Short mmCIF file of C-alpha atoms and ligand atoms in Angstrom, two decimals:
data_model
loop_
_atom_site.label_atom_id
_atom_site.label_comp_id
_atom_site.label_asym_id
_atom_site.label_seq_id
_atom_site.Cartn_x
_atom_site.Cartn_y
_atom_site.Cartn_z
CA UNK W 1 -9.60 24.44 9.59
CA UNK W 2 -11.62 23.13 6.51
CA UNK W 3 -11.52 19.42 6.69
CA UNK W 4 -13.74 17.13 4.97
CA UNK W 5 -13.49 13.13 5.00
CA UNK W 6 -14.75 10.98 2.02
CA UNK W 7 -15.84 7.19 3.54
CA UNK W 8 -17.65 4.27 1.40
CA UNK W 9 -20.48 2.78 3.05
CA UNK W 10 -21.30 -0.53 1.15
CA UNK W 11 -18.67 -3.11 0.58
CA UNK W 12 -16.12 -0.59 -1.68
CA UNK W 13 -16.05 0.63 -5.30
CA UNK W 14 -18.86 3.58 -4.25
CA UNK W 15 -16.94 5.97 -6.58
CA UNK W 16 -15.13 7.68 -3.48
CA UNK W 17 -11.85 8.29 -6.23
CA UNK W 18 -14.03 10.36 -8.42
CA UNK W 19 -15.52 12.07 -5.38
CA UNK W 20 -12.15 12.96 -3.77
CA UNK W 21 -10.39 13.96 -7.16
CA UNK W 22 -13.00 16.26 -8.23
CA UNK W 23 -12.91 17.85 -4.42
CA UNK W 24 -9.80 17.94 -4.12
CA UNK W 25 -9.62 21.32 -6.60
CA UNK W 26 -10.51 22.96 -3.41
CA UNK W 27 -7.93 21.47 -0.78
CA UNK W 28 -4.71 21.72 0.07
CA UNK W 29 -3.70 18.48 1.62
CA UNK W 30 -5.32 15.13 0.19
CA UNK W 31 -5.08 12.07 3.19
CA UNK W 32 -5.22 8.68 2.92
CA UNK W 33 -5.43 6.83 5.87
CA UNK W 34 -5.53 2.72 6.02
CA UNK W 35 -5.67 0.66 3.47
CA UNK W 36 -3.08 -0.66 0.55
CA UNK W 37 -3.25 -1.72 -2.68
CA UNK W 38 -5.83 -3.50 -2.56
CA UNK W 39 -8.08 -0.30 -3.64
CA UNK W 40 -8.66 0.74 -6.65
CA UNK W 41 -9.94 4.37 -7.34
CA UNK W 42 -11.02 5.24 -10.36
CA UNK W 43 -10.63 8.81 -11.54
CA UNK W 44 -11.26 10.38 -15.26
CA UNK W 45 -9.23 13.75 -15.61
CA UNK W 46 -7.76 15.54 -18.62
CA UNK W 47 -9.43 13.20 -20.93
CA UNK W 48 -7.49 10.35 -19.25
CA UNK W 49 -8.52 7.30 -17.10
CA UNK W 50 -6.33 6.41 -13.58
CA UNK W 51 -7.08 4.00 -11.25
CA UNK W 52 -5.00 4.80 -7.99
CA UNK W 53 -4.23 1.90 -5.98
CA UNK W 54 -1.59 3.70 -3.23
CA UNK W 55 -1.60 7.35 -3.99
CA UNK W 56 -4.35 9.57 -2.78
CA UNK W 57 -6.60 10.68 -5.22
CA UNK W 58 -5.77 13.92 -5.17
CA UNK W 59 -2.49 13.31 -7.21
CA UNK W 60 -3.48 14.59 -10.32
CA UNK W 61 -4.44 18.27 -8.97
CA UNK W 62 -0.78 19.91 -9.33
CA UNK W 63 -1.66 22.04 -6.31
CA UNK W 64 -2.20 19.35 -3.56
CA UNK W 65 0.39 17.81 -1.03
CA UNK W 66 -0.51 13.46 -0.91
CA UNK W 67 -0.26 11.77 2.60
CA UNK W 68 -0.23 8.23 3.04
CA UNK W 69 -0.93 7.97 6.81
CA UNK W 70 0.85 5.19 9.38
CA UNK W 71 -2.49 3.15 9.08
CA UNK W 72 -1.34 1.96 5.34
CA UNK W 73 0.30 -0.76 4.20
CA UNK W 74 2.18 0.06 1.94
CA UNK W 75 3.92 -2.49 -1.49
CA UNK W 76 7.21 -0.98 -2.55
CA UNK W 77 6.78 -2.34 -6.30
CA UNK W 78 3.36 -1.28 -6.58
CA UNK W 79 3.96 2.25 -5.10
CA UNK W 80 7.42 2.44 -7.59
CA UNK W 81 4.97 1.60 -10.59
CA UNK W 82 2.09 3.92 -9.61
CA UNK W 83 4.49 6.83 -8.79
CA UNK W 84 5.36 6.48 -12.62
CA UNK W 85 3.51 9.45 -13.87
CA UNK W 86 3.33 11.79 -10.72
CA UNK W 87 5.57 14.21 -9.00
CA UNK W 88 7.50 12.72 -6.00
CA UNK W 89 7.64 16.38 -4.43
CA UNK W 90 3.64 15.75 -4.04
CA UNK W 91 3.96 12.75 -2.03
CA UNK W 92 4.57 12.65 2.14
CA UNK W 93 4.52 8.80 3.61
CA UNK W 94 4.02 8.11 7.42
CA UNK W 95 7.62 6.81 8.40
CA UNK W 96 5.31 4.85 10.54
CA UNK W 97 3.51 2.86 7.75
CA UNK W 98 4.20 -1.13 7.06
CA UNK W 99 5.91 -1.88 4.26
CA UNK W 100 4.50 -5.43 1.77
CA UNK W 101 7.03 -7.42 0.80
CA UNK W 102 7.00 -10.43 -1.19
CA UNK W 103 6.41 -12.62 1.82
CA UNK W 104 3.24 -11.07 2.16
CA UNK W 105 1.64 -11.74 -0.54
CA UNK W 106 3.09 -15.18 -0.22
CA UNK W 107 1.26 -15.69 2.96
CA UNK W 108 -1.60 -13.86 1.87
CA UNK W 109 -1.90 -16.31 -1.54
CA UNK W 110 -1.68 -19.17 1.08
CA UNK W 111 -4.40 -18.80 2.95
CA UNK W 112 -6.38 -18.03 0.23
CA UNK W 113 -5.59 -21.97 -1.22
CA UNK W 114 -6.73 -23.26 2.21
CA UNK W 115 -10.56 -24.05 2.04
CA UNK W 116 -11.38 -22.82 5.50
CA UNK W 117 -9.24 -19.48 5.18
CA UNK W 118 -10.54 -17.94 1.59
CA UNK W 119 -12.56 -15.31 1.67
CA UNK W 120 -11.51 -13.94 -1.83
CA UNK W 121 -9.11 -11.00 -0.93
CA UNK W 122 -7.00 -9.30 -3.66
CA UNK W 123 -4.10 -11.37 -3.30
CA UNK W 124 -1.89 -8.18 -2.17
CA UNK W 125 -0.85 -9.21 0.95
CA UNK W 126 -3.45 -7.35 3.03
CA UNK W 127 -4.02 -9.18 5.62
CA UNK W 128 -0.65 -10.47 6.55
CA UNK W 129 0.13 -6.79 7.01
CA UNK W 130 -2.06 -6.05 9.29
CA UNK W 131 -1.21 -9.29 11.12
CA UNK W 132 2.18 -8.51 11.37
CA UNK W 133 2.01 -5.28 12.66
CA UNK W 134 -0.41 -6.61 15.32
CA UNK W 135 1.97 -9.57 15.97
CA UNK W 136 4.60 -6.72 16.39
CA UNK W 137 7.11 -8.06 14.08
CA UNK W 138 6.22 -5.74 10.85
CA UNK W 139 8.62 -3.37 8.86
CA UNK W 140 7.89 -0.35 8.64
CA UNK W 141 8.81 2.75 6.53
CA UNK W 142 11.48 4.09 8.85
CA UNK W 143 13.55 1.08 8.49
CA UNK W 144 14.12 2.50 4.60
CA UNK W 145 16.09 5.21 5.97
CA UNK W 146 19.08 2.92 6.20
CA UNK W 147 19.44 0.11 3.58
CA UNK W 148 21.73 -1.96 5.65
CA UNK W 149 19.06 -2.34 8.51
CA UNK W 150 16.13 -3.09 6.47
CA UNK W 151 17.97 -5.65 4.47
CA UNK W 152 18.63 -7.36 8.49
CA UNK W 153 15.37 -6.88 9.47
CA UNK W 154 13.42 -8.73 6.09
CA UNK W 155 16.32 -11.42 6.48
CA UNK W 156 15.10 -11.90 9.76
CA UNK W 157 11.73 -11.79 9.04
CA UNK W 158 12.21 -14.33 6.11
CA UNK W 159 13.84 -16.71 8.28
CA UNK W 160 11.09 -16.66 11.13
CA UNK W 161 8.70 -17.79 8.17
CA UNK W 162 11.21 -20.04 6.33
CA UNK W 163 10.94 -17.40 3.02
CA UNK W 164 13.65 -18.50 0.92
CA UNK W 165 13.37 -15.66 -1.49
CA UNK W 166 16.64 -13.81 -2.22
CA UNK W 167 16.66 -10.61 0.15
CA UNK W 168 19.67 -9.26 -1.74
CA UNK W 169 18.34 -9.15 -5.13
CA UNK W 170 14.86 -7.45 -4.02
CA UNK W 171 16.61 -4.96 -2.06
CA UNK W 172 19.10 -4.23 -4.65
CA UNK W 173 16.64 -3.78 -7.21
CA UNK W 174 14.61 -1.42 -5.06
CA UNK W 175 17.51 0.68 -3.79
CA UNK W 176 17.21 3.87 -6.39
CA UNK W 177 13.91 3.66 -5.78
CA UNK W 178 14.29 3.78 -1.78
CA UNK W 179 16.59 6.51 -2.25
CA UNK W 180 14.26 8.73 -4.16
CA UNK W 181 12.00 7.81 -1.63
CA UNK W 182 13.44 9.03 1.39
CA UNK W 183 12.71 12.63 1.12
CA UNK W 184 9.22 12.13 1.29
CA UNK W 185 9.03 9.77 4.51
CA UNK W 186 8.36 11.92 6.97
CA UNK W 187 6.14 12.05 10.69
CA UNK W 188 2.93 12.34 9.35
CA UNK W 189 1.20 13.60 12.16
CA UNK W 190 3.68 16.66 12.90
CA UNK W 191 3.53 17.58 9.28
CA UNK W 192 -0.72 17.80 9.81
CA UNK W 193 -0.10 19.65 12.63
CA UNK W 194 1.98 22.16 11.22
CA UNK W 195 -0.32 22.11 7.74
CA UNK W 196 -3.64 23.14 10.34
CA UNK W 197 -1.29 25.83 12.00
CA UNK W 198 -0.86 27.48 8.63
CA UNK W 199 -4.54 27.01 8.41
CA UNK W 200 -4.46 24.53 4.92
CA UNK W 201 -7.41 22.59 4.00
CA UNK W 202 -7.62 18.64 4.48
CA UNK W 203 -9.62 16.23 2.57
CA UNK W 204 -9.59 12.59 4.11
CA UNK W 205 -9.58 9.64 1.62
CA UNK W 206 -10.81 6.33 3.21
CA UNK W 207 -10.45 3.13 0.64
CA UNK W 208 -12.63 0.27 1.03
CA UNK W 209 -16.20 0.63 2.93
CA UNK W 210 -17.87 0.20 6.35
CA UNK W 211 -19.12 -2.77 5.68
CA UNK W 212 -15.63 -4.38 4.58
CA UNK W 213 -14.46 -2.72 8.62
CA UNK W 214 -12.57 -5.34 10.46
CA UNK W 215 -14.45 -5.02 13.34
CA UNK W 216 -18.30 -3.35 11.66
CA UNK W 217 -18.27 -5.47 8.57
CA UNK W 218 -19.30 -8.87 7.70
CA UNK W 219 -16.67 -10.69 9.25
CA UNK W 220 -14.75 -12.62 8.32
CA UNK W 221 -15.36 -11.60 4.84
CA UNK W 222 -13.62 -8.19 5.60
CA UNK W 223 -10.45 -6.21 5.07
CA UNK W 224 -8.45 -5.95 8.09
CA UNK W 225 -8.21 -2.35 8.47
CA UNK W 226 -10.81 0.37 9.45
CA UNK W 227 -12.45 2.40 6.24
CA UNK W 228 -14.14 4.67 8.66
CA UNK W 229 -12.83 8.07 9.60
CA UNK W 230 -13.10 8.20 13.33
CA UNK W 231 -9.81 5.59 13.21
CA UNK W 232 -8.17 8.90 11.17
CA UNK W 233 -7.18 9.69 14.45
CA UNK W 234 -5.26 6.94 15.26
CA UNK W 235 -3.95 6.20 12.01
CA UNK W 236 -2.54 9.04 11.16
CA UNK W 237 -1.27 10.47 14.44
CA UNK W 238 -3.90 13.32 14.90
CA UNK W 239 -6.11 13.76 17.86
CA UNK W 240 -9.98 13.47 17.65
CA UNK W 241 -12.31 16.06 16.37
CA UNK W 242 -10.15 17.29 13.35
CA UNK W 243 -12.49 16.41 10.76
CA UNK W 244 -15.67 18.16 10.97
CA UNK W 245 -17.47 16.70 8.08
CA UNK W 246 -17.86 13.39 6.80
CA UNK W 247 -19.10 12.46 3.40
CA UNK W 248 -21.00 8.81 3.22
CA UNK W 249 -20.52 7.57 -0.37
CA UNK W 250 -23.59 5.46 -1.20
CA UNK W 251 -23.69 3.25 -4.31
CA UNK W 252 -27.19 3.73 -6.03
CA UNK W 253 -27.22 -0.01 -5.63
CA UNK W 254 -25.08 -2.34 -4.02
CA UNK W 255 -21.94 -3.65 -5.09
CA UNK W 256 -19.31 -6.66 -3.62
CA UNK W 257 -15.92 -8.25 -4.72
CA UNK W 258 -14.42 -11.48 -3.01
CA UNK W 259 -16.61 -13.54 -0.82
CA UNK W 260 -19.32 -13.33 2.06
CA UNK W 261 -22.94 -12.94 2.92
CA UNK W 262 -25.06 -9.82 0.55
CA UNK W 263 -28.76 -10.43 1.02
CA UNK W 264 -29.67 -8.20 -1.40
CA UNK W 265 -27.55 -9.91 -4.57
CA UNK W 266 -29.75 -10.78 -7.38
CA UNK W 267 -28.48 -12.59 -10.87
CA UNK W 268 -30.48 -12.33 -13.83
CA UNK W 269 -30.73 -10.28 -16.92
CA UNK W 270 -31.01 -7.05 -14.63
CA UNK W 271 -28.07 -7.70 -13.03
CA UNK W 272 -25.68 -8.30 -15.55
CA UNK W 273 -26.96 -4.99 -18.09
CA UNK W 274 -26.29 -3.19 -14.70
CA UNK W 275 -22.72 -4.95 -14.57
CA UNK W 276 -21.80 -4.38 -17.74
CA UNK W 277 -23.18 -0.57 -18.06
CA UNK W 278 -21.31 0.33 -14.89
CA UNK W 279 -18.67 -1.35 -15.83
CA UNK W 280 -18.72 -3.70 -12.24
CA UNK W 281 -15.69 -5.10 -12.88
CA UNK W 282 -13.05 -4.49 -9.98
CA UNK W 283 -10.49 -1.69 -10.48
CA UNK W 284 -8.18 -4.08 -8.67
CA UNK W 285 -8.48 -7.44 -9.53
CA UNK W 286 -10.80 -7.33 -12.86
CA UNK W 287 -13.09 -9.93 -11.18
CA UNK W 288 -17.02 -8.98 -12.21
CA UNK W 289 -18.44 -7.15 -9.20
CA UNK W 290 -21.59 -9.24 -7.48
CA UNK W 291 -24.57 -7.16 -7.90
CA UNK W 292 -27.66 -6.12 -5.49
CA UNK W 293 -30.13 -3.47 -4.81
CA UNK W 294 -29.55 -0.79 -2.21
CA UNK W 295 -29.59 -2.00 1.68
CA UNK W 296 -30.77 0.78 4.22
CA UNK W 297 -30.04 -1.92 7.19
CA UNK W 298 -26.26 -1.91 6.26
CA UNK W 299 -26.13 1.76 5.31
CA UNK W 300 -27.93 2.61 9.19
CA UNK W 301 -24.96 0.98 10.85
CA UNK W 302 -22.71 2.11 8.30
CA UNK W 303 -23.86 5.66 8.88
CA UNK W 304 -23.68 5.61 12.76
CA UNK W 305 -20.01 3.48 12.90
CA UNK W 306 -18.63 6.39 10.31
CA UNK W 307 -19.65 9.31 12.04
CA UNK W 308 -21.50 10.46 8.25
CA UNK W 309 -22.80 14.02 8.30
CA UNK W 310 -24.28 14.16 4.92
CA UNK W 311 -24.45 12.06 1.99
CA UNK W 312 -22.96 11.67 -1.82
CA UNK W 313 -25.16 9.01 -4.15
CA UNK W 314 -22.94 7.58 -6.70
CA UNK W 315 -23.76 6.28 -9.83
CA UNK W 316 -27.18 7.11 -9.51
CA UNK W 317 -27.50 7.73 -13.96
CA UNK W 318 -27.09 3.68 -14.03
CA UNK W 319 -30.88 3.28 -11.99
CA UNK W 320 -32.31 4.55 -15.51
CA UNK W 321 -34.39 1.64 -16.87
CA UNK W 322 -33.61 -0.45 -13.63
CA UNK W 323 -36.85 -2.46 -13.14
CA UNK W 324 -38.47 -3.77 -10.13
CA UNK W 325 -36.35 -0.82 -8.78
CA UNK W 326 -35.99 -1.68 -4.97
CA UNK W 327 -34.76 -0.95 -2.00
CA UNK W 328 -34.29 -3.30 1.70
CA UNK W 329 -36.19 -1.43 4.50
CA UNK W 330 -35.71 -4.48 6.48
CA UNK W 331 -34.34 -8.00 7.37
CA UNK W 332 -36.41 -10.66 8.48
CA UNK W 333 -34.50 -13.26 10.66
CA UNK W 334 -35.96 -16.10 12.93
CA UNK W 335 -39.51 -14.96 12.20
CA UNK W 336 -39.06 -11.31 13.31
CA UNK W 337 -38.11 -8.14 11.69
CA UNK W 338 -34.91 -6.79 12.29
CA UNK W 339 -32.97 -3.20 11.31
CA UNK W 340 -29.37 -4.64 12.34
CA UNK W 341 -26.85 -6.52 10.74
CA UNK W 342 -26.46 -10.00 12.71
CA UNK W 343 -22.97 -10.20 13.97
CA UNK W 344 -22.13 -13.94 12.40
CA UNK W 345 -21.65 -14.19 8.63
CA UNK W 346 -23.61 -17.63 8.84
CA UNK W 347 -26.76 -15.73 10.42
CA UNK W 348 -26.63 -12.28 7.89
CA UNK W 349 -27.14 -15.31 5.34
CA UNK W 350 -30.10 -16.11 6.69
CA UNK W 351 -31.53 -13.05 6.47
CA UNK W 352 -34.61 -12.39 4.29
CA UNK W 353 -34.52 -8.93 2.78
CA UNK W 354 -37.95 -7.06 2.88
CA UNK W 355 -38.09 -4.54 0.12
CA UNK W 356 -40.34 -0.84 -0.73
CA UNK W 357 -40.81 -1.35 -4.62
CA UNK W 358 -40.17 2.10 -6.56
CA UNK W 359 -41.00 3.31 -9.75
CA UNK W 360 -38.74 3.72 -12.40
CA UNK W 361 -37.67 6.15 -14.89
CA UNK W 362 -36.36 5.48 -18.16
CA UNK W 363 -34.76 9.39 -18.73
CA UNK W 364 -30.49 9.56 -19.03
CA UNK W 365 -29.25 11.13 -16.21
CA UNK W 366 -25.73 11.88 -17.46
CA UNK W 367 -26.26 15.08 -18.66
CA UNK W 368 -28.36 16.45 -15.85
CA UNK W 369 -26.90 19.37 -13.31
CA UNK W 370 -29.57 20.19 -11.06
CA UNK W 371 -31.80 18.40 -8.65
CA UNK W 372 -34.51 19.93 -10.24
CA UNK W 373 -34.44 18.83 -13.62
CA UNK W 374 -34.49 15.33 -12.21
CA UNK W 375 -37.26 12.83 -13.09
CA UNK W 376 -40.16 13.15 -10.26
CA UNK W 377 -39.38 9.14 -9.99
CA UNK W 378 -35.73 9.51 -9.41
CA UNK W 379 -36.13 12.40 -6.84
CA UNK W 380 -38.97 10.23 -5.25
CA UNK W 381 -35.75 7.20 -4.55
CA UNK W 382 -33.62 9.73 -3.24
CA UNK W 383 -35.70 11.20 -1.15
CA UNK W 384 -36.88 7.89 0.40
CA UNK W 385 -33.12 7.44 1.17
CA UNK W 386 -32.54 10.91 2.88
CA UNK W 387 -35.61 10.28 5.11
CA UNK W 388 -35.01 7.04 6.26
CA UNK W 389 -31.13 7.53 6.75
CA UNK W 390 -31.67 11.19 8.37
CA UNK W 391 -28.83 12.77 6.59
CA UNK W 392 -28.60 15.53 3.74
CA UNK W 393 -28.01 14.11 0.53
CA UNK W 394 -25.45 16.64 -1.00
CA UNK W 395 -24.11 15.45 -3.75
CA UNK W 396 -25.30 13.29 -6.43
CA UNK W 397 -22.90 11.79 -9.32
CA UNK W 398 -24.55 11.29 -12.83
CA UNK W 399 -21.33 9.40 -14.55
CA UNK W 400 -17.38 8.96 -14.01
CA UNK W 401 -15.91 12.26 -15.14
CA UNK W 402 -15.71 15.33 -12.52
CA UNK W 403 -18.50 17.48 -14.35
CA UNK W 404 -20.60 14.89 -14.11
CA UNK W 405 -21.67 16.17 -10.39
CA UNK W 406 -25.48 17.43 -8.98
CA UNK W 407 -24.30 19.69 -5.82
CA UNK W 408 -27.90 19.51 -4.01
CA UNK W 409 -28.74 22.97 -2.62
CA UNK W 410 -30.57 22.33 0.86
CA UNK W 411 -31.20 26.01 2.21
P1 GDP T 1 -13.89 3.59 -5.56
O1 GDP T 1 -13.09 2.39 -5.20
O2 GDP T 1 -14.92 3.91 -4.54
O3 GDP T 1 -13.05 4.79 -5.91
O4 GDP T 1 -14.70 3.20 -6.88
P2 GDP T 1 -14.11 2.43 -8.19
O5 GDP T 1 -13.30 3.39 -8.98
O6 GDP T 1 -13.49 1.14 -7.82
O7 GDP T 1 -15.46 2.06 -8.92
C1 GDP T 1 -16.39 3.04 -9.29
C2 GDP T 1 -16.59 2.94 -10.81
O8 GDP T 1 -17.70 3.73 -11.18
C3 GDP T 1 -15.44 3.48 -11.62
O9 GDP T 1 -15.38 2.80 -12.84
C4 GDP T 1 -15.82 4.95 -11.83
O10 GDP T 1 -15.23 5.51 -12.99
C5 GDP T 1 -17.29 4.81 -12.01
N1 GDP T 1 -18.12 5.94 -11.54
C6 GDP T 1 -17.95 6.73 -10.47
N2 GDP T 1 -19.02 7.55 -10.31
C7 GDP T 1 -19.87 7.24 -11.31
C8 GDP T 1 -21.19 7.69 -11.67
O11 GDP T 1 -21.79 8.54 -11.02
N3 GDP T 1 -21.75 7.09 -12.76
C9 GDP T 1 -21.14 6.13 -13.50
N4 GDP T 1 -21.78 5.62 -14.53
N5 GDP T 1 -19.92 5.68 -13.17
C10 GDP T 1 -19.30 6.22 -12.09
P1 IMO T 2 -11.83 0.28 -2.83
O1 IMO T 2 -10.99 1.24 -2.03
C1 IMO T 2 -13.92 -3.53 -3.08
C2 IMO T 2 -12.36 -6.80 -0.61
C3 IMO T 2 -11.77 -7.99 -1.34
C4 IMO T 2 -12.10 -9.11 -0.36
C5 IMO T 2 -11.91 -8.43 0.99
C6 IMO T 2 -10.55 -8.71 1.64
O2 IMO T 2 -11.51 0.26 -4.28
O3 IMO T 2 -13.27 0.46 -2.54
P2 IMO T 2 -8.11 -7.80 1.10
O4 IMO T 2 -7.27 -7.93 -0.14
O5 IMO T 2 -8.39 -6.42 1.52
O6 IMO T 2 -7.58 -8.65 2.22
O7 IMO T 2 -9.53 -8.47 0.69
O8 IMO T 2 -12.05 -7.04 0.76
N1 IMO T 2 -11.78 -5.49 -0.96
C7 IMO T 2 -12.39 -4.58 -1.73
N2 IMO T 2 -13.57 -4.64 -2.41
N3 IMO T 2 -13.19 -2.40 -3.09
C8 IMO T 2 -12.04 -2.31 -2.41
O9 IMO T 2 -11.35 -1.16 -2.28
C9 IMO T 2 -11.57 -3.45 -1.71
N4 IMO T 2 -10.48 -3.70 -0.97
C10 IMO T 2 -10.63 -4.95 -0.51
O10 IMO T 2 -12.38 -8.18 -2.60
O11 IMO T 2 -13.46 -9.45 -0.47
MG1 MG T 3 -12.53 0.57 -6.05
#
């Protein structure tokens, strides 16, 4: 079976929606995995921008089947709003996924006014999902199948948390939409079984990035699911070994939203003509995206924790002009030099970056197709990345819209 998974590797916003739409030409079945609507994929197509928050990115190719996998968490409103211009027929949901609710994102706003809780999430009710479910008392997509039951089980819910919101009205509002819904709620992981039986392709979606993991990221100041595709497994209902490539999506540079410990940030006059080229303003929120150069110590763990065969660098036409151009071999922490990320946030802030300084090139990349017509200084960065990291660098994306694409040949 052809299988390919698409994972960010920095902190999220590494261009993975343009990656997956423009691959997705070539698949059958487009899978999204964990996550809600807290990501924000950006894809340009027919002359048109979408930012996908729910749906898998490969929504807009007329040819693909888009499955949201039990590991999502899944907003009714925001799914009814983003479903707006797309085909329903397109669309298979894990009965098995949690369903955000309005208490949620009440929950979620509240520990985000508590000092000691914020870390600067995207107010959608994340992490109460994922709490929930682990706490067992979650609703989940299968409970839509009969109105009357999930109605009981969100009163219930409400009044273990003291929600006075009106359950009638919400669910009242949301019944047509429930009812369209239904068809497409399905077992996820018998449909992929019967999809690799008739031998379709599958392209795996992850949102977020490794270093936002729950467990691999700079916790607390994480999302509290698993962006990396070995969890595909688990949340989608599959067993190991399906996916026998995995695309790392690397950022040129680094990028962050919300709060938490980035060694590499810098503020000054570079940064911001970087934010404002790149438009680093996040898909989700609109908050302006922190800014620093690329970090090979996150990206090795990153690597390893994601299973990455090969390697896509994003964004890569915005290094033009970039000067000092840089990138962190290193971290130096208690006097020593170090290629891991310290486990505790209040340690990775103590970490002194030690940089390789490269030179810069002042050509436009946008317009550039082939590895070859590079500048020697831009192929000099990239190769400096491939070496260290050990893996191919495959792809390389010179701007936002799908042509915009260097396929690197490596025969
Ligand atoms: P995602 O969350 O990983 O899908 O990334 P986002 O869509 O949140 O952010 C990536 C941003 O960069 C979006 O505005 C994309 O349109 C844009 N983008 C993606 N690839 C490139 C690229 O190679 N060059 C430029 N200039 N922009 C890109
Ligand atoms: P995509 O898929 C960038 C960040 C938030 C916050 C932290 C926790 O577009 O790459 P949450 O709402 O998940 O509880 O917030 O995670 N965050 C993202 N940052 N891109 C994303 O998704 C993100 N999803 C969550 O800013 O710091
Ligand atoms: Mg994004």
């Amino acid at each position: 079976m052809k299988s390919l998974a698409i994972v960010g590797l920095q902190f999220g916003d590494e261009g993975k929606g343009k990656l997956t739409d423009t691959f997705a030409a070539n698949f059958d079945l487009v899978i999204r995995y964990q996550g809600g609507n807290n990501a924000g994929h950006t894809v340009y197509a027919h002359g048109k921008k979408y930012v996908l928050h729910l749906l898998p990115s490969g929504i807009i190719h007329a040819h693909t089947i888009n499955v949201m996998g039990n590991g999502m968490v899944i907003d009714l409103d925001a799914l009814e709003k983003e479903l707006e211009p797309f085909h329903i027929h397109q669309l298979r949901i894990s009965d098995r996924a949690h369903i955000i609710t309005p208490l949620h994102r009440y929950l979620d706003a509240q520990a985000e006014g508590n000092a000691s809780q914020k870390i600067g999430t995207t107010l959608k009710g994340i992490g109460p999902a994922y709490q929930l479910k682990a706490g067992r008392i979650g609703l989940r997509m299968s409970s839509l199948m009969n109105v009357d039951r999930f109605k009981f089980e969100l009163k219930q819910l409400y009044d273990f948390y003291g929600f006075n919101e009106d359950v009638e009205a919400y669910v009242q509002r949301l019944t047509p939409f429930i009812q369209r819904l239904r068809p497409a709620i399905v077992d996820v992981g018998s449909l992929l079984e019967a999809a690799k039986e008739k031998g379709q392709s599958m392209l795996f979606e992850g949102a977020q990035g490794m270093m936002l993991d729950l467990d691999h990221g700079t916790y607390p100041f994480v999302t509290s699911s698993h962006p990396s595709p070995t969890s595909a497994a688990i949340d989608l209902g599959i067993p190991q070994g399906w996916i026998s490539r995995t695309l790392g999506v690397v950022k040129a540079y680094t990028t962050r939203v919300g709060e938490g410990p980035f060694p590499t940030e810098y503020d000054n006059e570079v940064s911001q003509s970087i934010r404002e080229r790149a438009h680093e303003y996040g898909a989700t929120t609109g908050r302006p995206r922190r800014i620093g150069h690329l970090d090979l110590v996150m990206l090795k763990q990153a690597l390893r924790v994601a299973g990455v065969t090969e390697l896509a660098v994003t964004l890569f036409d915005i290094l033009s002009g970039v000067e000092p151009l840089k990138i962190c071999t290193h971290y130096r922490f208690q006097e020593k030099e170090i290629m891991t990320v310290p486990a505790h946030a209040d340690d990775l802030k103590q970490v002194t970056p030690v940089y390789q300084t490269f030179s810069s090139w002042q050509e436009d990349l946008s317009t550039i197709r082939t590895y070859e017509a590079l500048p020697k200084a831009a192929k000099a960065y990239l190769r400096f990345i491939e070496t260290t990291l050990k893996r191919p660098i495959r792809f390389i994306s010179v701007g936002p819209q799908r042509e915009q694409l260097i396929e690197v040949s490596h025969d």
